[in-house]
Coordinates of C-alpha atoms in Angstrom, one line a residue:
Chain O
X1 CA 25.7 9.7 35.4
X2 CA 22.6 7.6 35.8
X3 CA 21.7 5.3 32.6
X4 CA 18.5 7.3 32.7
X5 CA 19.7 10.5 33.0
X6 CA 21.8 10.0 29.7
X7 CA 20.3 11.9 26.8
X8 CA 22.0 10.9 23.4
X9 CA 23.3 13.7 21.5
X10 CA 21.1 14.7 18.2
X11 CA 22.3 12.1 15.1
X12 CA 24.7 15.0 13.5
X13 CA 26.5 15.6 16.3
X14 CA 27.5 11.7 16.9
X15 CA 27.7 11.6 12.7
X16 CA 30.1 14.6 12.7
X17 CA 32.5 12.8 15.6
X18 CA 32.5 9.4 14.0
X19 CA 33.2 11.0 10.6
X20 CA 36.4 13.2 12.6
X21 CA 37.8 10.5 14.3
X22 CA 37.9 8.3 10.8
X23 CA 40.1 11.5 9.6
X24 CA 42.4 11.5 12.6
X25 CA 43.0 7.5 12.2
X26 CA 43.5 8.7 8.8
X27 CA 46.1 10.9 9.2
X28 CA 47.9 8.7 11.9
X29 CA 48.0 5.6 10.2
X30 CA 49.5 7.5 7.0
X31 CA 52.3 9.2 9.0
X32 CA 53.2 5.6 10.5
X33 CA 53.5 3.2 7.3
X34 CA 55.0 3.3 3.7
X35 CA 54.2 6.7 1.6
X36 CA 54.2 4.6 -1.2
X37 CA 51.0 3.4 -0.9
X38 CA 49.6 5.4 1.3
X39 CA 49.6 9.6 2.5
X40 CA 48.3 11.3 5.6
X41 CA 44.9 13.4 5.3
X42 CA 47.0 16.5 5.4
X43 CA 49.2 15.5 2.1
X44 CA 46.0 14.4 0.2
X45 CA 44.6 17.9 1.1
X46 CA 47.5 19.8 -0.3
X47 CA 47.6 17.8 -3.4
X48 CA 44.4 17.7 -3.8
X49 CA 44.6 21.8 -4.3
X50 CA 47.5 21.0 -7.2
X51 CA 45.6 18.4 -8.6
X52 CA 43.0 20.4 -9.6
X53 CA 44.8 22.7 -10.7
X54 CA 46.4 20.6 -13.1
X55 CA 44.6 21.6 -16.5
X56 CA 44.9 17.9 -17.0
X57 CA 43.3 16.7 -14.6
X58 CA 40.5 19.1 -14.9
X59 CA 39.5 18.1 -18.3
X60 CA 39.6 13.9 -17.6
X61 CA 37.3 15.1 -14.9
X62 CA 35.2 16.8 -17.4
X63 CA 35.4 14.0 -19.9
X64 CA 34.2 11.4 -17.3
X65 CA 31.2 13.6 -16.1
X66 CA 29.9 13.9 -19.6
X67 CA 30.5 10.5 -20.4
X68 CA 28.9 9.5 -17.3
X69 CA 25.7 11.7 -18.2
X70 CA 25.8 10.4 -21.6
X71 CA 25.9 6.5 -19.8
X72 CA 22.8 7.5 -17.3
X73 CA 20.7 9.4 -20.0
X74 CA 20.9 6.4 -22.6
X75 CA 20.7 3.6 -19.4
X76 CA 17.5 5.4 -18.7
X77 CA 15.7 5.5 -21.6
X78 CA 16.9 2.3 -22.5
X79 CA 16.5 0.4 -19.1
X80 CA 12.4 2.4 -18.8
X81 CA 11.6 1.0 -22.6
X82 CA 13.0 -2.7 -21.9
X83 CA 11.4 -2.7 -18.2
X84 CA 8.5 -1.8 -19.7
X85 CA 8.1 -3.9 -22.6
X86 CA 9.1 -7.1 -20.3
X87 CA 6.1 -6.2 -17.9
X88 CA 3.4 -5.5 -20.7
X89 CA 1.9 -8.5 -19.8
X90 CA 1.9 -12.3 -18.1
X91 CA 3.8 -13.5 -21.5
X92 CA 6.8 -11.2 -21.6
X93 CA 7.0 -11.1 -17.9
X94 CA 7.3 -14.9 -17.8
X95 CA 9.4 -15.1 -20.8
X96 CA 11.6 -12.2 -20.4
X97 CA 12.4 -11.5 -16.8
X98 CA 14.5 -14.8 -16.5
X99 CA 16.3 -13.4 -19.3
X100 CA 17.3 -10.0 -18.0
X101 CA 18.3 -11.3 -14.4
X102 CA 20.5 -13.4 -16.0
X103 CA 22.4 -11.0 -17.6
X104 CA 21.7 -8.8 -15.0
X105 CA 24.2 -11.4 -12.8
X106 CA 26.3 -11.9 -15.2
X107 CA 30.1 -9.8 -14.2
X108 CA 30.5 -7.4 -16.9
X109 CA 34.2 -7.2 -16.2
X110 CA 35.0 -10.3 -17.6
X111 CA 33.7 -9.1 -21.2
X112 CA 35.0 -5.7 -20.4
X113 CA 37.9 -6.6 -23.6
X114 CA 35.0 -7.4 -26.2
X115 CA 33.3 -3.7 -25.5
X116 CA 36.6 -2.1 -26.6
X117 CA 37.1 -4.3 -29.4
X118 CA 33.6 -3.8 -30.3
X119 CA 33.6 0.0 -29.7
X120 CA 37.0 0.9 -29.4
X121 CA 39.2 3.0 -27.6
X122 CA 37.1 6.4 -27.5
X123 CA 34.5 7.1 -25.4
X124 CA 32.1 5.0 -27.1
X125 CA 33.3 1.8 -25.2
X126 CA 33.0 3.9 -22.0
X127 CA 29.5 5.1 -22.4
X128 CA 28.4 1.5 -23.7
X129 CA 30.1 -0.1 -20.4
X130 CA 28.3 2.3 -18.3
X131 CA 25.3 2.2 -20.1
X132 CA 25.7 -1.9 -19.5
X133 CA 25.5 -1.6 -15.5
X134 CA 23.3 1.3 -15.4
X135 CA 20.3 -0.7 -17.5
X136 CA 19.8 -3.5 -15.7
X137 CA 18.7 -2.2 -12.2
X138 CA 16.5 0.0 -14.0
X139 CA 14.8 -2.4 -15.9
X140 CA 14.2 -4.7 -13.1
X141 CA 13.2 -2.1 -11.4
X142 CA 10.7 -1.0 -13.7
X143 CA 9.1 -4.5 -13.9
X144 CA 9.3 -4.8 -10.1
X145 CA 7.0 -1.4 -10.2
X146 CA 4.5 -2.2 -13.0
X147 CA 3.7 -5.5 -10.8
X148 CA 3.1 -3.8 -8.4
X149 CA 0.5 -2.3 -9.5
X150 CA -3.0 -3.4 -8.2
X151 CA -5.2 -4.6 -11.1
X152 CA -8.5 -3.0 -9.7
X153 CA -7.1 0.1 -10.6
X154 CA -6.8 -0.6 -14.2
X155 CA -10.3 -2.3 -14.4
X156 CA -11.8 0.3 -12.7
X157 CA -10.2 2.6 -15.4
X158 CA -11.3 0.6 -18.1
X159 CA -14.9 0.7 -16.5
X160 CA -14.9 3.9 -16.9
X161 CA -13.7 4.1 -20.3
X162 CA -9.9 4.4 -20.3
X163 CA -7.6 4.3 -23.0
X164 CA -4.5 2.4 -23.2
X165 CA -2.6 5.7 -22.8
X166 CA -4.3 7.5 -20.5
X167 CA -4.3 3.5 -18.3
X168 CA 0.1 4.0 -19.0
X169 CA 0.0 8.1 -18.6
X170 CA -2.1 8.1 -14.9
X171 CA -1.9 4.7 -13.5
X172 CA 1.6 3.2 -14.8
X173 CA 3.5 5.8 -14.8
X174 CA 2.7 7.8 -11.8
X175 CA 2.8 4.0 -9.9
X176 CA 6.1 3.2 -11.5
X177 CA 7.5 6.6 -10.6
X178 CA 9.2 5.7 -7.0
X179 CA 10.6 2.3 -8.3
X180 CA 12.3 3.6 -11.2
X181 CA 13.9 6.7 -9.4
X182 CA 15.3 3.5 -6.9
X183 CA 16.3 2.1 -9.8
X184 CA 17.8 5.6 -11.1
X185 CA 19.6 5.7 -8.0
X186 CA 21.0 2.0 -8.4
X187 CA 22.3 2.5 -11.4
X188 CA 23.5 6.2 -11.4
X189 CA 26.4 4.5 -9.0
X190 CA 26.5 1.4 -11.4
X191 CA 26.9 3.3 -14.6
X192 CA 29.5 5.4 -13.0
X193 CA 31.4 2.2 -11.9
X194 CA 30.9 1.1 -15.1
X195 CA 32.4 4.0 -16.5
X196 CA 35.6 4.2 -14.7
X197 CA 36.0 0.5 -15.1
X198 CA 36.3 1.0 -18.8
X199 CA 38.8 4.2 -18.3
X200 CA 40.7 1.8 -16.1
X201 CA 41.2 -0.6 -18.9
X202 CA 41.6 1.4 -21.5
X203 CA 43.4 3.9 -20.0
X204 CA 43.1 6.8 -22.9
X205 CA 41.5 9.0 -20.9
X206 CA 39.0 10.5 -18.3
X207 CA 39.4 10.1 -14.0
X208 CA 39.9 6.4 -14.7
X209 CA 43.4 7.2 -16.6
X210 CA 44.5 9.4 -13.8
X211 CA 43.7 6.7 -11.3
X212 CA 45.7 4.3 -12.5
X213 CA 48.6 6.7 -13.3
X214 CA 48.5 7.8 -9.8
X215 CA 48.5 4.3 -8.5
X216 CA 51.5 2.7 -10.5
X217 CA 53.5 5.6 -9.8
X218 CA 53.2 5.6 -6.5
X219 CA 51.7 9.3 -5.7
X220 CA 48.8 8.0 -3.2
X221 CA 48.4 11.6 -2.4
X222 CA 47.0 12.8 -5.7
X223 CA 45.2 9.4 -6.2
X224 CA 43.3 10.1 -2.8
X225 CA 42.7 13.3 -3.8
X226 CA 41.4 12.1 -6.8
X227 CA 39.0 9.3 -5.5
X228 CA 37.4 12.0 -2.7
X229 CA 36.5 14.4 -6.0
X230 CA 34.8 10.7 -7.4
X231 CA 33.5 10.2 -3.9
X232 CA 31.8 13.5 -4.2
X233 CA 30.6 13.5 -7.8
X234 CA 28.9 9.8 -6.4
X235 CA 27.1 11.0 -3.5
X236 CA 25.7 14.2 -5.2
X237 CA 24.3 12.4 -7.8
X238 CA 23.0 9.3 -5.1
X239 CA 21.5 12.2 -3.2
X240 CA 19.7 13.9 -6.2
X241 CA 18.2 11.0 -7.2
X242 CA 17.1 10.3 -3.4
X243 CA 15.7 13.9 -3.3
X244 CA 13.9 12.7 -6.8
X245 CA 12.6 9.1 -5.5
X246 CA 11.3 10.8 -1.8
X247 CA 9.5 13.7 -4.4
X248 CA 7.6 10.9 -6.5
X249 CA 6.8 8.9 -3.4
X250 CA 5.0 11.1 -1.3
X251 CA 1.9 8.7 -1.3
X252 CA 3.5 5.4 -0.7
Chain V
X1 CA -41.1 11.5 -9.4
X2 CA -41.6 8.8 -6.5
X3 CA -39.8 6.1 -6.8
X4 CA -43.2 4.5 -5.9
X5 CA -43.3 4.3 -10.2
X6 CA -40.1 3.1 -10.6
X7 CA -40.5 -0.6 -8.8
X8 CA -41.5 -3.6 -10.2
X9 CA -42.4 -4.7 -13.5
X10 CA -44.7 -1.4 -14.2
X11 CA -41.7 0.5 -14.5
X12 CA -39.9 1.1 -17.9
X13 CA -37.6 -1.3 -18.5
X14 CA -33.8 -0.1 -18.2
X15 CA -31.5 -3.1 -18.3
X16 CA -32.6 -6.4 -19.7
X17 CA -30.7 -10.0 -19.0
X18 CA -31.6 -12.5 -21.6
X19 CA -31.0 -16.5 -21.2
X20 CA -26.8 -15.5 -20.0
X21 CA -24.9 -18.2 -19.2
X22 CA -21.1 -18.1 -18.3
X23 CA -18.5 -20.6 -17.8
X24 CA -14.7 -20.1 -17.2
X25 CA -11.9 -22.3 -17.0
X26 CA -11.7 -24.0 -13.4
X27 CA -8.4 -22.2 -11.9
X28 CA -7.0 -25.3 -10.8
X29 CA -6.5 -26.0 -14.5
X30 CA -8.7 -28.8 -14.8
X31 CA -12.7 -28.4 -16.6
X32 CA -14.9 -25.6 -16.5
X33 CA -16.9 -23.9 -13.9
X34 CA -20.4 -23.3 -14.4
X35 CA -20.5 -19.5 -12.7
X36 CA -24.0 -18.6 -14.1
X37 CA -26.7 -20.7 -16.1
X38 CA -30.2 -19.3 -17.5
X39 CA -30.3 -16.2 -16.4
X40 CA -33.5 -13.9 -17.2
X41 CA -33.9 -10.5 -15.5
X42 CA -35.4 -7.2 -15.8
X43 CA -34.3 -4.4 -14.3
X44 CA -37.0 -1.2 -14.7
X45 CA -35.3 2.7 -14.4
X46 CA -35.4 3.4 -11.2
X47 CA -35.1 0.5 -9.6
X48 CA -32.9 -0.2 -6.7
X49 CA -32.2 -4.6 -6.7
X50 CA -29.6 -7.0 -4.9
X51 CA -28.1 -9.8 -6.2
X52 CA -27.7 -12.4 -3.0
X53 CA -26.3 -16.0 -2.7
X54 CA -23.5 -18.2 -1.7
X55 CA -20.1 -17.3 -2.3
X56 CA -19.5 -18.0 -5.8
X57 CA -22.9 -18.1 -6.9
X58 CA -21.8 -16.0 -10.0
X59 CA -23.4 -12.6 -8.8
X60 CA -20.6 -10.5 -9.5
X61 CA -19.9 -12.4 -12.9
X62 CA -23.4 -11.3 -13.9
X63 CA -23.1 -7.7 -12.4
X64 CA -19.6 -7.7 -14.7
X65 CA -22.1 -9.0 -17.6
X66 CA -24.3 -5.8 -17.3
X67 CA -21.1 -3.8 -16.8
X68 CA -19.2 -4.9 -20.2
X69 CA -16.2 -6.1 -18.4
X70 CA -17.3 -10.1 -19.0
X71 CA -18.3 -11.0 -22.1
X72 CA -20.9 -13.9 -21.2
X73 CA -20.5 -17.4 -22.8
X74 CA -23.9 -17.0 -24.2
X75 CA -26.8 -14.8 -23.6
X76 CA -26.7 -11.0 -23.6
X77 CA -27.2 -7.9 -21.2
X78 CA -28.9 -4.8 -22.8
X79 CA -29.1 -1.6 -21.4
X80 CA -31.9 0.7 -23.1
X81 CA -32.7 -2.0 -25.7
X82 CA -28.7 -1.9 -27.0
X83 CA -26.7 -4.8 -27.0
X84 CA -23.8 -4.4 -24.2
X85 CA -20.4 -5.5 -26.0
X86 CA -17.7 -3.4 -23.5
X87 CA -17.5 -1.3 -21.1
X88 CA -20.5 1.6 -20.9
X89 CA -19.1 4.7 -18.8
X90 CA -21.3 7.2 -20.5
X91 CA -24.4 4.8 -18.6
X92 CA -22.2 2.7 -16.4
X93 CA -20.8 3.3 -12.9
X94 CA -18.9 1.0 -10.5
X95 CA -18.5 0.8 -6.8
X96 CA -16.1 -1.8 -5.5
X97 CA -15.3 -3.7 -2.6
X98 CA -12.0 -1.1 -2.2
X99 CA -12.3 2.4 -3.1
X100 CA -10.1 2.1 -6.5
X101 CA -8.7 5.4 -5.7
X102 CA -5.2 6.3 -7.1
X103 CA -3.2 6.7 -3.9
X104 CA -0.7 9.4 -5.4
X105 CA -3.9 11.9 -6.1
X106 CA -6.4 14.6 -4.1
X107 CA -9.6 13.2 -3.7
X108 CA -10.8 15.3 -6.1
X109 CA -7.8 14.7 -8.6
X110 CA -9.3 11.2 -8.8
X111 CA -12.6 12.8 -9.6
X112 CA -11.2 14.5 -12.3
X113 CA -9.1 11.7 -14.1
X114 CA -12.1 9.6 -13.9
X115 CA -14.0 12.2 -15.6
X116 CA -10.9 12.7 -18.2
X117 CA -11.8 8.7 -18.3
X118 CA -15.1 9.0 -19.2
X119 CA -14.6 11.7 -21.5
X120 CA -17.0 14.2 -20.0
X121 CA -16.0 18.2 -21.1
X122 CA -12.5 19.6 -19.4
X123 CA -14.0 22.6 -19.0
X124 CA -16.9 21.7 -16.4
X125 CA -14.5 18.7 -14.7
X126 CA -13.6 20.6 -11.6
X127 CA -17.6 22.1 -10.9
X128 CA -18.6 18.6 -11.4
X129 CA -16.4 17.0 -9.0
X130 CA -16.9 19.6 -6.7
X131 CA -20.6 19.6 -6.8
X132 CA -20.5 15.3 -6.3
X133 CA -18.1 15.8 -3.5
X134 CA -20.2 17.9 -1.7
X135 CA -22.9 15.7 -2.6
X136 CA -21.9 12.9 -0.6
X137 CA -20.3 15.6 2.3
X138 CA -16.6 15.4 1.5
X139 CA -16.1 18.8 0.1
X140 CA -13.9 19.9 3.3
X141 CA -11.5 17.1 1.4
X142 CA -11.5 17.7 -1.9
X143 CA -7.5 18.1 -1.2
X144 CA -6.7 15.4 0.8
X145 CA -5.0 12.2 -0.3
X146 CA -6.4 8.7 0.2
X147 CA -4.5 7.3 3.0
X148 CA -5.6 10.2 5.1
X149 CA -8.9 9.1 5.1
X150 CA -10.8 6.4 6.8
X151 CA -12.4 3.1 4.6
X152 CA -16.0 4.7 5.2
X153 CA -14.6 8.2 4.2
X154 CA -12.6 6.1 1.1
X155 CA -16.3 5.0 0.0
X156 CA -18.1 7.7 0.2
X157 CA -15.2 9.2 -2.2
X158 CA -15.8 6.4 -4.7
X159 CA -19.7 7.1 -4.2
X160 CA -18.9 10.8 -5.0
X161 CA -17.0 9.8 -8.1
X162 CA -19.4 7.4 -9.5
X163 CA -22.0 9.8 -9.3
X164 CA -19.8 12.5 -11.1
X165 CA -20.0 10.4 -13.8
X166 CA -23.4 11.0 -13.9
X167 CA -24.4 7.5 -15.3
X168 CA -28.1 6.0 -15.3
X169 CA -27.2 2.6 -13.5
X170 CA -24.9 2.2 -10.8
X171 CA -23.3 -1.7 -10.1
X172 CA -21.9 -1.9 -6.9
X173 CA -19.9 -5.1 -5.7
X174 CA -20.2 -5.5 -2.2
X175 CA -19.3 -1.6 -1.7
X176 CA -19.8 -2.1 2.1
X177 CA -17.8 -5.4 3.1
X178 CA -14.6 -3.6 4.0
X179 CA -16.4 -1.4 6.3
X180 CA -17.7 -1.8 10.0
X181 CA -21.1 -1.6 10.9
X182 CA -22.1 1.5 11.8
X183 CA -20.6 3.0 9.0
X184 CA -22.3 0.4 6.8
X185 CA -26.0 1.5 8.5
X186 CA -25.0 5.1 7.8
X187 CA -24.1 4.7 4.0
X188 CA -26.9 2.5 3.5
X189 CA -29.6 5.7 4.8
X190 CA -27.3 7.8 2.8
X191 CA -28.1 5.6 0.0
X192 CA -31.7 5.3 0.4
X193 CA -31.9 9.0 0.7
X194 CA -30.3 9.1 -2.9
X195 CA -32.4 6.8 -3.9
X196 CA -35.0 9.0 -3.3
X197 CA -33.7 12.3 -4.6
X198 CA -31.9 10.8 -8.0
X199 CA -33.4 8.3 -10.3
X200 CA -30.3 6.1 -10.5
X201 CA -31.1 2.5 -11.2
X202 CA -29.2 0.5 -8.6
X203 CA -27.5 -3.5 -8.6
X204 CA -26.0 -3.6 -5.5
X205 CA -24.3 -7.4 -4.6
X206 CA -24.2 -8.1 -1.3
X207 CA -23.8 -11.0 1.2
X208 CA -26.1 -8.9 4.4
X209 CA -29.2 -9.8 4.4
X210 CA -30.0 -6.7 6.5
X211 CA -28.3 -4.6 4.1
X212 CA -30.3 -5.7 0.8
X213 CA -33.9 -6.1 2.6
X214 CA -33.5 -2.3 3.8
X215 CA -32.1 -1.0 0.3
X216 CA -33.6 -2.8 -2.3
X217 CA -37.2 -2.7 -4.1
X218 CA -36.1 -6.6 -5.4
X219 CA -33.6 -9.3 -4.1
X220 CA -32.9 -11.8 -6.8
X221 CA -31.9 -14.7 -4.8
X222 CA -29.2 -16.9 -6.5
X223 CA -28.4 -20.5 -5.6
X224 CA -25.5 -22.1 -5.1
X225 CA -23.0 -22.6 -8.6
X226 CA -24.1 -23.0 -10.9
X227 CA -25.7 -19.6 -10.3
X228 CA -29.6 -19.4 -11.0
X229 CA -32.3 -17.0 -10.0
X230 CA -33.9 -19.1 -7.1
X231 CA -36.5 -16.2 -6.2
X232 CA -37.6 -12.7 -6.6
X233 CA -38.5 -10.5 -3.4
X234 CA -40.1 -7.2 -3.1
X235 CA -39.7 -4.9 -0.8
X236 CA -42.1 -2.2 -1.1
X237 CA -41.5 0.1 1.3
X238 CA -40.8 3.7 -0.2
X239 CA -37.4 5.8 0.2
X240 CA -36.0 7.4 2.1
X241 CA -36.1 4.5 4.2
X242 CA -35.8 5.4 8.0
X243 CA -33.9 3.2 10.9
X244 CA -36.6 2.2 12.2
X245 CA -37.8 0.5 9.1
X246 CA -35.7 -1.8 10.5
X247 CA -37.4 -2.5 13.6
X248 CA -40.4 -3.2 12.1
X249 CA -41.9 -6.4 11.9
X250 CA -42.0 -6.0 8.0
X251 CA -38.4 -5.9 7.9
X252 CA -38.0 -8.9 10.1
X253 CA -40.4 -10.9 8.0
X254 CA -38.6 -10.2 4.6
X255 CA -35.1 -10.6 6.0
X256 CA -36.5 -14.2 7.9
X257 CA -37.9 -15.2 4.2
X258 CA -34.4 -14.7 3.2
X259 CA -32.4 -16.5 5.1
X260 CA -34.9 -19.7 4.6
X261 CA -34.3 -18.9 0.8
X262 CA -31.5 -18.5 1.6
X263 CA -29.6 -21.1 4.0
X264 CA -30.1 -24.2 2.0
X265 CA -28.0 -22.9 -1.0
X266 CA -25.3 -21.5 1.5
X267 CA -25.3 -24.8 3.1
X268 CA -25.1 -26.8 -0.6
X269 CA -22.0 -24.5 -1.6
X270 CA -20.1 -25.6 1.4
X271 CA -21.7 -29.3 1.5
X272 CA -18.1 -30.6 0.6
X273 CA -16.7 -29.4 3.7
X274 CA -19.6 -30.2 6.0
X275 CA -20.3 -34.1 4.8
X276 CA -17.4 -35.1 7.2
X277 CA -19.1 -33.3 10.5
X278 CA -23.0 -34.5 9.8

């Protein structure tokens, strides 16, 4: 076949092959080595069906979800009011925004122990950990959005005798609107790192417990099958929100 | 009514300028700038007049004082004998340089929120921005967005929406720089023609000196910072103006009488740069 008579398949089809070949390595490679650490596709997939069966298993699943909704909702609000309130004007902005991308850098792991002394062993320090990575990329990128907004806008509004509110309810908010479902994206995966991070440690409860159970004693299969339900739980909510951000961004 | 009666000093007197001065703090941090000094102007109803001069002469500064959005180191605008302290969108309309149009709404969605702006009755929002869209000949895209349309089609939108405001005076800052020239010669006719139907007093600033001889009744003539009023020309030549206005050798004189007025403060404001080369 000539180079120019090659046609490249549509992007699916090379997708779909790429995605089947990983599986087959998969499955090779986990027949070859060590079961301890590792299981073939075809094990994962039976215990997968046992796994979630398991009534236990079931409801840490459940109990992360809700914690995880509970994290986003609260890293939301809270991320929308503090992005906001640091890009009200030239004075915040300047005095603030260093501020947040500092803490925004800092790694939350290492004061992982204080959150669970602070809100102990029950969900709260789960939701607060989550809540702690989801905020920041919302918040910056809520500032990021409000700057971005161009001025004339606002004093043409004011020209023609705007309000403060109606200035924040059709120019802000609607110009804000495709940063801050980035940002919603962002942190949806953050908070839900954040999340299991916290179940990890703690270990009382939720997917995280299960995970680490799994791991330390030595049941790869069920852990796998474990971390593809995550896996899916992740990329549903990253889609959502990329449905949500294409929505509000129509006019970009 | 002509707008024969609405030129000049017989007319009623609409918006008044009295002794405004303006300084601002020099943006590289250091001093003041002198943007306008002494300025005395009336403006009858009716009345179509451009502010020219040099870059930074101040002109939009003092089209901002009218507007409400500058409060003037001394001195004060009035519009219909009232003091102007803020913004005026009841009697007030802008056109800017860029359309100011929010890119995430219809044409006529930005009609509307500017009329939620101003104020005006939700009942008879839509019917008005219908009937301005159509007025400038934009009705076919009442539903289109921004970005679909072209800069001239982009100003004849914010045309449409300042006149759906349906304020006495119109300020428009250099509402035709962004656009090429042939759509420039078209708005301008458009504009004469409105001038003619509509008794909207006009302050257009502008740097073409074609533009302002064929639209305006006056040219204030600023000079170089700090801006004052250097002359006054009349143009008295009724609207709608034609094309071939012009050609004629009226046109040619004024717009010859400007530049002369004109090219000694341009060449003061960029002096500094030109001392080197003399």
């Amino acid at each position: 076949m000539t180079p120019l008579s090659f046609r490249s398949p549509p992007p699916w089809v090379s997708r779909a092959l790429v995605i089947l070949l990983l599986l087959v390595l998969w499955e090779i490679l986990g027949r070859m080595g060590s079961q301890l650490f590792f299981s073939p596709l075809s094990m994962v997939a039976t215990s997968g069906v046992t796994i979630f069966a398991d009534r236990e298993v079931l409801e840490a699943l459940r109990t992360t979800a809700w914690i995880l909704a509970i994290g986003f909702g609260l890293s939301v609000c809270i991320g929308l009011v503090l992005g906001l309130a640091v890009a009200m004007s030239r004075f915040t902005y300047q005095t603030f925004l260093p501020v947040l991308l500092l803490l925004y850098a800092i790694p939350q792991i290492t004061v992982l122990p204080i959150f669970v002394l602070y809100f102990g062993s029950g969900p709260a320090s789960k939701i607060a950990f989550g809540v702690s990575h989801g905020l920041f990329p919302i918040a910056v990128s809520v500032v990021a959005g409000v700057q971005g907004i161009k001025p004339l806008l606002v004093t043409s509004a004011i020209s023609m005798g705007a309000t403060r509110w109606q200035i924040f309810r059709r120019i802000t908010l609607p110009y804000l609107a495709p940063s801050l479902f980035t940002g919603m994206r962002l942190a949806s995966t953050a908070t839900l790192l954040g999340v299991l991070l916290a179940e990890l440690y703690v270990s009382s409860g939720g997917v995280g417990h299960f995970t680490r159970r799994f791991g330390e004693s030595f049941q790869p299969d069920k852990l796998y099958a474990l971390i593809a339900a995550l896996s899916l739980m992740a990329i549903l909510i990253n889609e959502t929100m990329r449905m949500l951000e294409r929505r509000f961004s129509r006019w970009t | 009514m002509t707008n024969e009666t609405g030129r000049g000093a017989m007319a009623e007197t609409l918006i008044k300028v009295e002794d405004v001065s303006h300084v601002f703090p020099a943006p590289d941090g250091g001093g003041e700038v002198i943007a306008l000094e002494g300025i005395d102007i009336e403006i009858g109803r009716g009345e179509m007049v451009s502010l020219i001069g040099p870059s930074g002469c101040g002109k939009s500064t003092l089209l901002n004082v009218i507007g409400g959005m500058i409060a003037p180191s001394q001195g004060a605008a009035l519009i219909g004998g009232a003091r102007v302290r803020g913004p005026r969108p009841k009697e007030v309309a802008y056109i800017f340089q860029e359309s100011a149009l929010l890119p995430w709404a219809t044409i006529l969605d930005n009609i509307k929120v500017s009329l939620e702006f101003q104020k005006a009755p939700r009942a008879t929002r839509d019917q008005v921005a219908r009937e301005a869209l159509k007025a400038v000949g934009l009705d076919a895209f009442a539903t289109s967005y921004p970005h679909q349309l072209s800069g001239g089609m982009k100003q004849r939108a914010a045309l449409a929406r300042a006149l759906s405001l349906r304020t006495d005076v119109l300020l428009m800052d250099e509402p035709f720089a962004a656009l090429d020239e042939q759509t420039r010669m078209i708005f301008s006719e458009d504009l004469s023609r409105l001038l003619a139907n509509e008794r909207k007093t006009i302050l257009l600033v502008t740097h073409s000196l074609a533009e302002a001889v064929f639209l305006s009744d006056r040219i204030f003539v600023f000079t170089s910072r700090p801006g004052r009023i250097k002359a006054v020309l009349e143009v008295d030549e009724p609207h709608p103006r034609s094309p071939a206005f012009m050609t004629s050798p009226k046109f040619n004189d004024l717009r010859n009488r400007l530049y002369e007025l004109l090219r000694d403060e341009v060449l003061a404001a960029i002096g500094k740069d030109r001392q080197g080369l003399a």
